[in-house]
mmCIF file of C-alpha atoms in Angstrom:
data_model
loop_
_atom_site.group_PDB
_atom_site.id
_atom_site.type_symbol
_atom_site.label_atom_id
_atom_site.label_comp_id
_atom_site.label_asym_id
_atom_site.label_seq_id
_atom_site.Cartn_x
_atom_site.Cartn_y
_atom_site.Cartn_z
ATOM 1 C CA UNK A 20 -23.140 -12.488 4.347
ATOM 2 C CA UNK A 21 -20.465 -9.841 4.832
ATOM 3 C CA UNK A 22 -17.950 -10.952 7.434
ATOM 4 C CA UNK A 23 -17.443 -8.832 10.529
ATOM 5 C CA UNK A 24 -13.865 -7.908 9.596
ATOM 6 C CA UNK A 25 -15.014 -6.299 6.353
ATOM 7 C CA UNK A 26 -17.961 -4.583 8.036
ATOM 8 C CA UNK A 27 -15.669 -3.138 10.679
ATOM 9 C CA UNK A 28 -13.145 -1.982 8.096
ATOM 10 C CA UNK A 29 -15.884 -0.213 6.129
ATOM 11 C CA UNK A 30 -17.484 1.313 9.228
ATOM 12 C CA UNK A 31 -14.236 2.846 10.508
ATOM 13 C CA UNK A 32 -13.722 4.709 7.240
ATOM 14 C CA UNK A 33 -17.054 6.505 7.232
ATOM 15 C CA UNK A 34 -15.762 9.359 9.389
ATOM 16 C CA UNK A 35 -13.500 10.640 6.585
ATOM 17 C CA UNK A 36 -15.336 9.069 3.633
ATOM 18 C CA UNK A 37 -18.613 10.942 3.781
ATOM 19 C CA UNK A 38 -19.083 10.908 0.014
ATOM 20 C CA UNK A 39 -19.541 7.146 0.139
ATOM 21 C CA UNK A 40 -23.008 5.685 -0.423
ATOM 22 C CA UNK A 41 -22.533 3.846 2.885
ATOM 23 C CA UNK A 42 -22.479 7.160 4.763
ATOM 24 C CA UNK A 43 -26.234 7.422 5.097
ATOM 25 C CA UNK A 44 -27.618 8.979 8.263
ATOM 26 C CA UNK A 45 -31.224 8.354 7.163
ATOM 27 C CA UNK A 46 -31.058 4.558 6.827
ATOM 28 C CA UNK A 47 -27.995 3.820 8.969
ATOM 29 C CA UNK A 48 -24.906 1.806 8.115
ATOM 30 C CA UNK A 49 -26.313 -1.733 8.393
ATOM 31 C CA UNK A 50 -29.458 -1.021 6.387
ATOM 32 C CA UNK A 51 -27.450 0.761 3.694
ATOM 33 C CA UNK A 52 -25.119 -2.254 3.374
ATOM 34 C CA UNK A 53 -28.165 -4.490 2.820
ATOM 35 C CA UNK A 54 -29.603 -2.107 0.220
ATOM 36 C CA UNK A 55 -26.262 -1.906 -1.622
ATOM 37 C CA UNK A 56 -25.790 -5.701 -1.639
ATOM 38 C CA UNK A 57 -29.337 -6.151 -2.987
ATOM 39 C CA UNK A 58 -28.692 -3.518 -5.665
ATOM 40 C CA UNK A 59 -25.524 -5.281 -6.893
ATOM 41 C CA UNK A 60 -27.160 -8.728 -6.800
ATOM 42 C CA UNK A 61 -30.190 -7.575 -8.791
ATOM 43 C CA UNK A 62 -28.086 -5.699 -11.334
ATOM 44 C CA UNK A 63 -25.821 -8.693 -11.980
ATOM 45 C CA UNK A 64 -28.768 -11.113 -12.223
ATOM 46 C CA UNK A 65 -31.059 -8.908 -14.341
ATOM 47 C CA UNK A 66 -28.288 -8.190 -16.867
ATOM 48 C CA UNK A 67 -26.879 -11.748 -17.014
ATOM 49 C CA UNK A 68 -23.402 -10.488 -16.115
ATOM 50 C CA UNK A 69 -20.666 -13.144 -16.089
ATOM 51 C CA UNK A 70 -17.603 -10.951 -15.555
ATOM 52 C CA UNK A 71 -17.307 -7.798 -13.434
ATOM 53 C CA UNK A 72 -14.380 -5.415 -13.946
ATOM 54 C CA UNK A 73 -13.894 -3.288 -10.857
ATOM 55 C CA UNK A 74 -12.560 0.260 -10.475
ATOM 56 C CA UNK A 75 -9.784 0.515 -12.998
ATOM 57 C CA UNK A 76 -7.336 2.722 -11.173
ATOM 58 C CA UNK A 77 -7.739 1.982 -7.484
ATOM 59 C CA UNK A 78 -10.202 -0.445 -5.912
ATOM 60 C CA UNK A 79 -9.237 0.539 -2.376
ATOM 61 C CA UNK A 80 -10.428 4.113 -2.830
ATOM 62 C CA UNK A 81 -14.027 3.025 -2.900
ATOM 63 C CA UNK A 82 -15.952 1.306 -0.123
ATOM 64 C CA UNK A 83 -18.609 0.330 -2.648
ATOM 65 C CA UNK A 84 -16.050 -1.644 -4.634
ATOM 66 C CA UNK A 85 -15.191 -3.711 -1.568
ATOM 67 C CA UNK A 86 -18.857 -4.662 -1.223
ATOM 68 C CA UNK A 87 -19.066 -5.447 -4.953
ATOM 69 C CA UNK A 88 -16.065 -7.787 -4.674
ATOM 70 C CA UNK A 89 -17.807 -9.672 -1.873
ATOM 71 C CA UNK A 90 -21.049 -9.925 -3.838
ATOM 72 C CA UNK A 91 -19.161 -11.397 -6.810
ATOM 73 C CA UNK A 92 -17.512 -13.972 -4.556
ATOM 74 C CA UNK A 93 -20.819 -15.071 -3.074
ATOM 75 C CA UNK A 94 -22.569 -15.229 -6.468
ATOM 76 C CA UNK A 95 -19.731 -17.076 -8.205
ATOM 77 C CA UNK A 96 -19.261 -14.264 -10.705
ATOM 78 C CA UNK A 97 -15.748 -13.842 -12.111
ATOM 79 C CA UNK A 98 -14.258 -10.507 -11.099
ATOM 80 C CA UNK A 99 -11.245 -8.717 -12.462
ATOM 81 C CA UNK A 100 -9.755 -5.910 -10.408
ATOM 82 C CA UNK A 101 -7.427 -3.622 -12.308
ATOM 83 C CA UNK A 102 -5.037 -1.173 -10.718
ATOM 84 C CA UNK A 103 -1.466 0.000 -10.681
ATOM 85 C CA UNK A 104 0.555 -3.029 -9.640
ATOM 86 C CA UNK A 105 2.706 -3.177 -6.529
ATOM 87 C CA UNK A 106 5.643 -2.500 -8.843
ATOM 88 C CA UNK A 107 4.608 1.074 -9.602
ATOM 89 C CA UNK A 108 4.443 1.970 -13.263
ATOM 90 C CA UNK A 109 2.842 -1.339 -14.182
ATOM 91 C CA UNK A 110 -0.745 -2.559 -14.351
ATOM 92 C CA UNK A 111 -1.898 -5.857 -12.920
ATOM 93 C CA UNK A 112 -5.267 -7.536 -13.252
ATOM 94 C CA UNK A 113 -6.211 -9.355 -10.063
ATOM 95 C CA UNK A 114 -8.495 -12.246 -10.865
ATOM 96 C CA UNK A 115 -8.925 -13.363 -7.274
ATOM 97 C CA UNK A 116 -8.927 -11.813 -3.803
ATOM 98 C CA UNK A 117 -5.338 -12.641 -2.962
ATOM 99 C CA UNK A 118 -4.063 -9.336 -4.362
ATOM 100 C CA UNK A 119 -1.703 -11.311 -6.552
ATOM 101 C CA UNK A 120 -3.258 -12.624 -9.740
ATOM 102 C CA UNK A 121 -3.699 -16.285 -10.607
ATOM 103 C CA UNK A 122 -1.109 -15.747 -13.339
ATOM 104 C CA UNK A 123 1.470 -14.389 -10.883
ATOM 105 C CA UNK A 124 0.630 -17.097 -8.358
ATOM 106 C CA UNK A 125 1.104 -19.921 -10.859
ATOM 107 C CA UNK A 126 4.346 -18.386 -12.171
ATOM 108 C CA UNK A 127 5.667 -18.094 -8.641
ATOM 109 C CA UNK A 128 4.936 -21.741 -7.823
ATOM 110 C CA UNK A 129 6.527 -22.817 -11.111
ATOM 111 C CA UNK A 130 9.714 -20.896 -10.348
ATOM 112 C CA UNK A 131 9.874 -22.337 -6.829
ATOM 113 C CA UNK A 132 9.544 -25.870 -8.193
ATOM 114 C CA UNK A 133 11.737 -25.676 -11.292
ATOM 115 C CA UNK A 134 14.142 -22.902 -10.348
ATOM 116 C CA UNK A 135 15.051 -19.684 -12.166
ATOM 117 C CA UNK A 136 17.010 -19.817 -15.404
ATOM 118 C CA UNK A 137 19.777 -17.438 -16.446
ATOM 119 C CA UNK A 138 17.683 -15.370 -18.866
ATOM 120 C CA UNK A 139 14.980 -14.766 -16.215
ATOM 121 C CA UNK A 140 17.591 -13.568 -13.723
ATOM 122 C CA UNK A 141 19.163 -11.288 -16.329
ATOM 123 C CA UNK A 142 15.793 -9.765 -17.165
ATOM 124 C CA UNK A 143 15.036 -9.204 -13.476
ATOM 125 C CA UNK A 144 18.421 -7.516 -13.038
ATOM 126 C CA UNK A 145 17.762 -5.190 -16.001
ATOM 127 C CA UNK A 146 14.309 -4.365 -14.693
ATOM 128 C CA UNK A 147 15.518 -3.557 -11.155
ATOM 129 C CA UNK A 148 18.330 -1.324 -12.419
ATOM 130 C CA UNK A 149 15.913 0.553 -14.663
ATOM 131 C CA UNK A 150 13.344 0.763 -11.856
ATOM 132 C CA UNK A 151 15.862 2.183 -9.388
ATOM 133 C CA UNK A 152 16.951 4.935 -11.777
ATOM 134 C CA UNK A 153 13.389 6.025 -12.480
ATOM 135 C CA UNK A 154 12.366 5.648 -8.839
ATOM 136 C CA UNK A 155 15.129 7.978 -7.653
ATOM 137 C CA UNK A 156 14.222 10.454 -10.386
ATOM 138 C CA UNK A 157 10.534 10.423 -9.531
ATOM 139 C CA UNK A 158 10.385 9.768 -5.786
ATOM 140 C CA UNK A 159 13.478 11.635 -4.648
ATOM 141 C CA UNK A 160 13.968 15.348 -4.047
ATOM 142 C CA UNK A 161 12.041 16.191 -7.215
ATOM 143 C CA UNK A 162 8.827 14.678 -5.850
ATOM 144 C CA UNK A 163 9.187 16.336 -2.448
ATOM 145 C CA UNK A 164 9.757 19.689 -4.136
ATOM 146 C CA UNK A 165 6.641 19.185 -6.257
ATOM 147 C CA UNK A 166 4.603 18.397 -3.154
ATOM 148 C CA UNK A 167 6.012 21.376 -1.255
ATOM 149 C CA UNK A 168 5.295 23.751 -4.111
ATOM 150 C CA UNK A 169 1.990 22.234 -5.209
ATOM 151 C CA UNK A 170 -0.554 24.974 -5.698
ATOM 152 C CA UNK A 171 -3.789 24.718 -3.761
ATOM 153 C CA UNK A 172 -7.004 26.122 -5.195
ATOM 154 C CA UNK A 173 -8.446 29.273 -3.637
ATOM 155 C CA UNK A 174 -11.579 27.449 -2.468
ATOM 156 C CA UNK A 175 -9.524 24.816 -0.587
ATOM 157 C CA UNK A 176 -7.404 27.524 1.069
ATOM 158 C CA UNK A 177 -10.558 29.326 2.207
ATOM 159 C CA UNK A 178 -12.059 26.093 3.574
ATOM 160 C CA UNK A 179 -8.869 25.341 5.503
ATOM 161 C CA UNK A 180 -8.817 28.838 7.011
ATOM 162 C CA UNK A 181 -12.475 28.584 8.028
ATOM 163 C CA UNK A 182 -11.838 25.188 9.662
ATOM 164 C CA UNK A 183 -8.834 26.595 11.516
ATOM 165 C CA UNK A 184 -10.922 29.537 12.746
ATOM 166 C CA UNK A 185 -13.745 27.199 13.824
ATOM 167 C CA UNK A 186 -11.353 24.899 15.681
ATOM 168 C CA UNK A 187 -9.714 27.878 17.372
ATOM 169 C CA UNK A 188 -13.039 29.319 18.521
ATOM 170 C CA UNK A 189 -14.392 25.942 19.675
ATOM 171 C CA UNK A 190 -11.005 24.607 20.856
ATOM 172 C CA UNK A 191 -11.615 21.507 18.767
ATOM 173 C CA UNK A 192 -8.247 21.551 17.033
ATOM 174 C CA UNK A 193 -5.279 19.498 18.175
ATOM 175 C CA UNK A 194 -1.986 21.199 18.722
ATOM 176 C CA UNK A 195 0.681 20.082 16.286
ATOM 177 C CA UNK A 196 3.579 18.243 17.881
ATOM 178 C CA UNK A 197 7.130 19.079 16.924
ATOM 179 C CA UNK A 198 9.661 16.277 16.820
ATOM 180 C CA UNK A 199 13.326 16.308 15.936
ATOM 181 C CA UNK A 200 13.935 14.923 12.456
ATOM 182 C CA UNK A 201 16.913 12.576 12.664
ATOM 183 C CA UNK A 202 19.454 12.055 9.907
ATOM 184 C CA UNK A 203 20.236 8.591 8.585
ATOM 185 C CA UNK A 204 23.979 9.201 9.023
ATOM 186 C CA UNK A 205 23.460 9.164 12.812
ATOM 187 C CA UNK A 206 22.687 5.440 12.586
ATOM 188 C CA UNK A 207 25.476 4.329 10.263
ATOM 189 C CA UNK A 208 26.974 2.117 12.972
ATOM 190 C CA UNK A 209 23.708 1.087 14.654
ATOM 191 C CA UNK A 210 21.650 -1.977 13.624
ATOM 192 C CA UNK A 211 18.120 -0.918 12.816
ATOM 193 C CA UNK A 212 14.740 -1.867 11.375
ATOM 194 C CA UNK A 213 12.602 0.533 9.312
ATOM 195 C CA UNK A 214 8.882 1.290 9.571
ATOM 196 C CA UNK A 215 7.025 2.868 6.647
ATOM 197 C CA UNK A 216 3.582 4.052 7.820
ATOM 198 C CA UNK A 217 0.940 4.838 5.243
ATOM 199 C CA UNK A 218 -0.815 8.167 5.159
ATOM 200 C CA UNK A 219 -3.251 8.771 7.985
ATOM 201 C CA UNK A 220 -6.697 7.348 7.153
ATOM 202 C CA UNK A 221 -5.283 5.344 4.266
ATOM 203 C CA UNK A 222 -8.056 3.295 2.622
ATOM 204 C CA UNK A 223 -5.751 0.415 1.710
ATOM 205 C CA UNK A 224 -4.632 -0.073 5.297
ATOM 206 C CA UNK A 225 -8.153 -0.156 6.698
ATOM 207 C CA UNK A 226 -9.375 -2.504 3.976
ATOM 208 C CA UNK A 227 -6.443 -4.929 3.945
ATOM 209 C CA UNK A 228 -5.227 -4.870 7.563
ATOM 210 C CA UNK A 229 -7.980 -3.260 9.663
ATOM 211 C CA UNK A 230 -6.664 -4.702 12.940
ATOM 212 C CA UNK A 231 -3.252 -3.129 12.312
ATOM 213 C CA UNK A 232 -4.252 0.355 11.208
ATOM 214 C CA UNK A 233 -3.125 2.102 14.425
ATOM 215 C CA UNK A 234 0.455 3.037 13.564
ATOM 216 C CA UNK A 235 1.147 4.404 17.044
ATOM 217 C CA UNK A 236 0.193 1.075 18.618
ATOM 218 C CA UNK A 237 2.382 -0.796 16.122
ATOM 219 C CA UNK A 238 5.372 1.409 16.898
ATOM 220 C CA UNK A 239 4.995 0.760 20.628
ATOM 221 C CA UNK A 240 4.717 -2.992 20.009
ATOM 222 C CA UNK A 241 7.855 -2.994 17.843
ATOM 223 C CA UNK A 242 9.712 -0.839 20.364
ATOM 224 C CA UNK A 243 9.260 -3.272 23.249
ATOM 225 C CA UNK A 244 10.059 -6.240 20.972
ATOM 226 C CA UNK A 245 13.422 -4.998 19.690
ATOM 227 C CA UNK A 246 16.575 -6.485 21.244
ATOM 228 C CA UNK A 247 18.903 -4.166 23.147
ATOM 229 C CA UNK A 248 21.052 -2.151 20.771
ATOM 230 C CA UNK A 249 18.555 -2.151 17.882
ATOM 231 C CA UNK A 250 16.593 0.887 16.741
ATOM 232 C CA UNK A 251 13.415 1.481 14.760
ATOM 233 C CA UNK A 252 13.663 4.266 12.195
ATOM 234 C CA UNK A 253 10.368 5.712 10.968
ATOM 235 C CA UNK A 254 10.187 7.393 7.581
ATOM 236 C CA UNK A 255 6.795 9.036 7.235
ATOM 237 C CA UNK A 256 4.803 9.178 4.028
ATOM 238 C CA UNK A 257 6.103 11.929 1.676
ATOM 239 C CA UNK A 258 2.645 13.525 1.483
ATOM 240 C CA UNK A 259 3.159 14.753 5.045
ATOM 241 C CA UNK A 260 5.439 17.388 3.546
ATOM 242 C CA UNK A 261 2.281 19.396 2.864
ATOM 243 C CA UNK A 262 -0.034 18.077 5.590
ATOM 244 C CA UNK A 263 0.356 17.897 9.334
ATOM 245 C CA UNK A 264 1.766 14.558 10.545
ATOM 246 C CA UNK A 265 -0.118 12.007 12.594
ATOM 247 C CA UNK A 266 0.106 13.307 16.185
ATOM 248 C CA UNK A 267 -0.588 9.893 17.702
ATOM 249 C CA UNK A 268 2.326 8.451 15.747
ATOM 250 C CA UNK A 269 4.634 11.254 16.876
ATOM 251 C CA UNK A 270 3.618 10.783 20.525
ATOM 252 C CA UNK A 271 4.444 7.077 20.312
ATOM 253 C CA UNK A 272 7.899 7.841 18.917
ATOM 254 C CA UNK A 273 8.585 10.540 21.501
ATOM 255 C CA UNK A 274 7.659 8.166 24.341
ATOM 256 C CA UNK A 275 10.388 5.671 23.440
ATOM 257 C CA UNK A 276 14.170 5.869 23.284
ATOM 258 C CA UNK A 277 14.764 3.335 20.508
ATOM 259 C CA UNK A 278 12.372 4.799 17.890
ATOM 260 C CA UNK A 279 13.398 7.761 15.776
ATOM 261 C CA UNK A 280 11.577 9.959 13.245
ATOM 262 C CA UNK A 281 13.643 10.528 10.107
ATOM 263 C CA UNK A 282 13.675 13.574 7.891
ATOM 264 C CA UNK A 283 11.309 13.300 4.948
ATOM 265 C CA UNK A 284 14.303 14.092 2.730
ATOM 266 C CA UNK A 285 15.975 10.807 3.720
ATOM 267 C CA UNK A 286 16.981 8.888 0.622
ATOM 268 C CA UNK A 287 15.040 5.622 0.427
ATOM 269 C CA UNK A 288 17.954 3.607 -0.944
ATOM 270 C CA UNK A 289 20.426 4.948 1.625
ATOM 271 C CA UNK A 290 17.951 3.959 4.336
ATOM 272 C CA UNK A 291 17.480 0.458 2.907
ATOM 273 C CA UNK A 292 21.172 -0.258 2.510
ATOM 274 C CA UNK A 293 21.879 -1.070 6.171
ATOM 275 C CA UNK A 294 18.394 -2.017 7.385
ATOM 276 C CA UNK A 295 17.908 -5.471 8.896
ATOM 277 C CA UNK A 296 14.223 -5.544 7.970
ATOM 278 C CA UNK A 297 11.228 -3.439 7.051
ATOM 279 C CA UNK A 298 7.830 -3.166 8.779
ATOM 280 C CA UNK A 299 4.694 -1.918 7.123
ATOM 281 C CA UNK A 300 0.946 -2.385 7.050
ATOM 282 C CA UNK A 301 -0.640 -2.646 3.597
ATOM 283 C CA UNK A 302 2.006 -0.570 1.838
ATOM 284 C CA UNK A 303 3.376 -1.117 -1.673
ATOM 285 C CA UNK A 304 6.765 -0.037 -0.296
ATOM 286 C CA UNK A 305 7.223 -3.592 0.901
ATOM 287 C CA UNK A 306 7.724 -4.770 -2.687
ATOM 288 C CA UNK A 307 10.594 -2.311 -3.014
ATOM 289 C CA UNK A 308 11.975 -3.641 0.258
ATOM 290 C CA UNK A 309 12.009 -7.098 -1.342
ATOM 291 C CA UNK A 310 13.871 -5.562 -4.282
ATOM 292 C CA UNK A 311 16.501 -4.428 -1.780
ATOM 293 C CA UNK A 312 16.683 -8.052 -0.532
ATOM 294 C CA UNK A 313 15.546 -7.201 2.977
ATOM 295 C CA UNK A 314 13.393 -9.056 5.483
ATOM 296 C CA UNK A 315 9.811 -7.864 5.070
ATOM 297 C CA UNK A 316 7.523 -7.920 8.116
ATOM 298 C CA UNK A 317 3.904 -7.300 7.265
ATOM 299 C CA UNK A 318 0.893 -7.092 9.580
ATOM 300 C CA UNK A 319 -2.355 -8.990 9.068
ATOM 301 C CA UNK A 320 -3.508 -12.444 7.992
ATOM 302 C CA UNK A 321 -4.120 -11.393 4.385
ATOM 303 C CA UNK A 322 -2.064 -8.230 3.923
ATOM 304 C CA UNK A 323 -2.205 -6.111 0.802
ATOM 305 C CA UNK A 324 -0.240 -7.489 -2.177
ATOM 306 C CA UNK A 325 0.781 -10.758 -0.522
ATOM 307 C CA UNK A 326 -2.775 -11.761 0.318
ATOM 308 C CA UNK A 327 -3.325 -15.294 1.581
ATOM 309 C CA UNK A 328 -0.371 -16.753 -0.325
ATOM 310 C CA UNK A 329 1.546 -18.460 2.478
ATOM 311 C CA UNK A 330 4.534 -19.063 0.201
ATOM 312 C CA UNK A 331 5.213 -15.338 -0.247
ATOM 313 C CA UNK A 332 8.754 -14.433 0.962
ATOM 314 C CA UNK A 333 7.559 -12.312 3.891
ATOM 315 C CA UNK A 334 7.150 -12.589 7.660
ATOM 316 C CA UNK A 335 3.453 -12.351 8.556
ATOM 317 C CA UNK A 336 2.570 -10.847 11.911
ATOM 318 C CA UNK A 337 -0.862 -11.885 13.126
ATOM 319 C CA UNK A 338 -0.040 -12.027 16.836
ATOM 320 C CA UNK A 339 1.924 -9.164 18.391
ATOM 321 C CA UNK A 340 3.100 -11.399 21.240
ATOM 322 C CA UNK A 341 5.156 -13.357 18.691
ATOM 323 C CA UNK A 342 6.811 -10.192 17.391
ATOM 324 C CA UNK A 343 10.068 -10.651 19.402
ATOM 325 C CA UNK A 344 10.526 -14.171 17.957
ATOM 326 C CA UNK A 345 9.945 -12.937 14.404
ATOM 327 C CA UNK A 346 12.404 -10.069 14.868
ATOM 328 C CA UNK A 347 15.067 -12.400 16.272
ATOM 329 C CA UNK A 348 14.517 -14.742 13.326
ATOM 330 C CA UNK A 349 15.217 -11.862 10.922
ATOM 331 C CA UNK A 350 18.379 -10.973 12.796
ATOM 332 C CA UNK A 351 19.715 -14.536 12.903
ATOM 333 C CA UNK A 352 18.810 -15.739 9.377
ATOM 334 C CA UNK A 353 19.656 -14.285 5.959
ATOM 335 C CA UNK A 354 16.877 -13.501 3.508
ATOM 336 C CA UNK A 355 15.875 -16.203 1.024
ATOM 337 C CA UNK A 356 17.037 -14.467 -2.168
ATOM 338 C CA UNK A 357 15.843 -17.268 -4.444
ATOM 339 C CA UNK A 358 12.287 -16.910 -3.136
ATOM 340 C CA UNK A 359 12.417 -13.130 -3.466
ATOM 341 C CA UNK A 360 13.713 -13.346 -7.043
ATOM 342 C CA UNK A 361 10.982 -15.824 -7.955
ATOM 343 C CA UNK A 362 8.301 -13.592 -6.447
ATOM 344 C CA UNK A 363 9.522 -10.445 -8.238
ATOM 345 C CA UNK A 364 9.812 -12.257 -11.571
ATOM 346 C CA UNK A 365 6.261 -13.555 -11.192
ATOM 347 C CA UNK A 366 4.963 -10.023 -10.582
ATOM 348 C CA UNK A 367 6.764 -8.665 -13.645
ATOM 349 C CA UNK A 368 5.597 -11.492 -15.909
ATOM 350 C CA UNK A 369 1.944 -11.153 -14.838
ATOM 351 C CA UNK A 370 1.729 -7.368 -15.172
ATOM 352 C CA UNK A 371 2.134 -4.915 -18.011
ATOM 353 C CA UNK A 372 3.788 -1.552 -18.445
ATOM 354 C CA UNK A 373 1.204 1.209 -17.988
ATOM 355 C CA UNK A 374 1.873 2.929 -21.301
ATOM 356 C CA UNK A 375 4.205 0.674 -23.287
ATOM 357 C CA UNK A 376 3.860 -2.732 -24.841
ATOM 358 C CA UNK A 377 7.606 -3.178 -24.349
ATOM 359 C CA UNK A 378 7.930 -4.433 -20.783
ATOM 360 C CA UNK A 379 11.558 -3.293 -20.554
ATOM 361 C CA UNK A 380 10.380 0.322 -20.546
ATOM 362 C CA UNK A 381 8.810 0.618 -17.121
ATOM 363 C CA UNK A 382 8.176 3.222 -14.471
ATOM 364 C CA UNK A 383 7.629 6.199 -16.725
ATOM 365 C CA UNK A 384 5.879 9.198 -15.221
ATOM 366 C CA UNK A 385 2.373 9.060 -16.677
ATOM 367 C CA UNK A 386 0.641 12.183 -17.926
ATOM 368 C CA UNK A 387 -3.106 12.732 -18.400
ATOM 369 C CA UNK A 388 -2.730 12.168 -22.141
ATOM 370 C CA UNK A 389 -1.340 8.689 -21.405
ATOM 371 C CA UNK A 390 -4.656 7.476 -19.973
ATOM 372 C CA UNK A 391 -5.838 6.171 -23.343
ATOM 373 C CA UNK A 392 -2.685 4.062 -23.673
ATOM 374 C CA UNK A 393 -3.319 2.634 -20.207
ATOM 375 C CA UNK A 394 -6.893 1.713 -21.130
ATOM 376 C CA UNK A 395 -5.642 -0.081 -24.255
ATOM 377 C CA UNK A 396 -3.263 -2.141 -22.120
ATOM 378 C CA UNK A 397 -6.041 -2.920 -19.630
ATOM 379 C CA UNK A 398 -8.406 -4.104 -22.382
ATOM 380 C CA UNK A 399 -5.706 -6.411 -23.787
ATOM 381 C CA UNK A 400 -5.079 -7.957 -20.365
ATOM 382 C CA UNK A 401 -8.790 -8.396 -19.646
ATOM 383 C CA UNK A 402 -9.356 -10.090 -23.017
ATOM 384 C CA UNK A 403 -6.508 -12.497 -22.275
ATOM 385 C CA UNK A 404 -8.186 -13.504 -19.026
ATOM 386 C CA UNK A 405 -11.722 -13.819 -20.443
ATOM 387 C CA UNK A 406 -11.114 -15.527 -23.778
#
C-alpha cells in the first residue's frame, strides 16, 4: 500500500519527531502505520467524506499528513493541501501530489503553447521588483538580527544546559567544528555554483527527496563533478545563526579545496548575481533562483515544488554519475528565460496573497492577528476548487 520510499522517509524522521503518532515503541513502526491507515480509511468512509483539506500551514511538518495524502490517493478522495506557496507571502492550494496545483500546471502549459503577452510580462516584472524589495527587508540583516537576539524561554535554556551537562558526563556530545567563513567578494572573478542546504533534519527534504537528504554526500558529489577552475559556495540556512551547524556538512567542505562556506551575512542577491547555477534539495529557495534567471539543479525524481512536472525549467538530478554532464550543460547553455517566465507567471496566477485580495501587494510580514485574513483567503480558494 505505502511505497517503500515513503516508508523510508517517514522512518528516518522518527529519531527527531518523537511527538508523531508513528513513534510508538509499544506497537512498532510497521504496525502503527497499518493502524493509522485503517483509522483514516474508516473515518473517511464512515463520514462519507468527498474532499479532505490537509494541514493548512505546512503539510511537511506532519508525518501523519503524508500518510493521509496517500490514503486519499488510494481511495480516490479529492485532497486539497494548503500551505504558503513557494513564492513566500502567498498561499497555494495543491490539488494533486505534484506540489504545483492543477491550476498552475494548466496555466504553465498554456503559456508554453501560446506564449506570454505584454501585460503578463509587465505584471511579472512588477511582482518581482516588489518581491525583491520586501525580501531584502525581511530576509536580510534584519532577519539575522532577530534570530540572533531571539529570546529563549527559561525552560528551554535549562533543558539545553542539562543536555550539555549529560553529554559532557557521558561524552555523548560532538565537538563543534570551526570553519572559516568566506566573503563573497573573494570570488568576484571566479566562476561558481551555489548550494543552499536546508536546516538539519528538515522535514521537507526527507519527505520530498529522501535519497538526497545527506548534504555532506551531495557536497562531495558536486565537488568531484565541477570542472577545473569552478567553485561551490555554500550558504547555510539562516537559522544556524542561533543553532550549531551541521558538523557532517562542515567536514565535507573542509575536506575539499573547491568548496567554501560563506558567511551567514552574505547578501542573497549579491551571491546570485554571478552564480552559474544553484543546487538544492527540496528548498523553496530554488524558486527565487529562477527569479534571478539562474540554472536550477534539484535532486530527486519528484522534488519539492517542481514535483513530477517534466516541463519545469529545472535540471533534475536522479543519478549522481550524470552530475558532471548536467553541470557542463549549465555552463555551456544559457537559461531558457521564456520557460522561467511562464513558470513564475503560472505560480503567481494560481496562488493568492496571504492577507490581501489585491495580488499586487505581496510578501508582507504576517502577524498573528493576520491569521483570520489568511483563513478567509484559504476558504475562498477551496470553494473555487470544490464548486
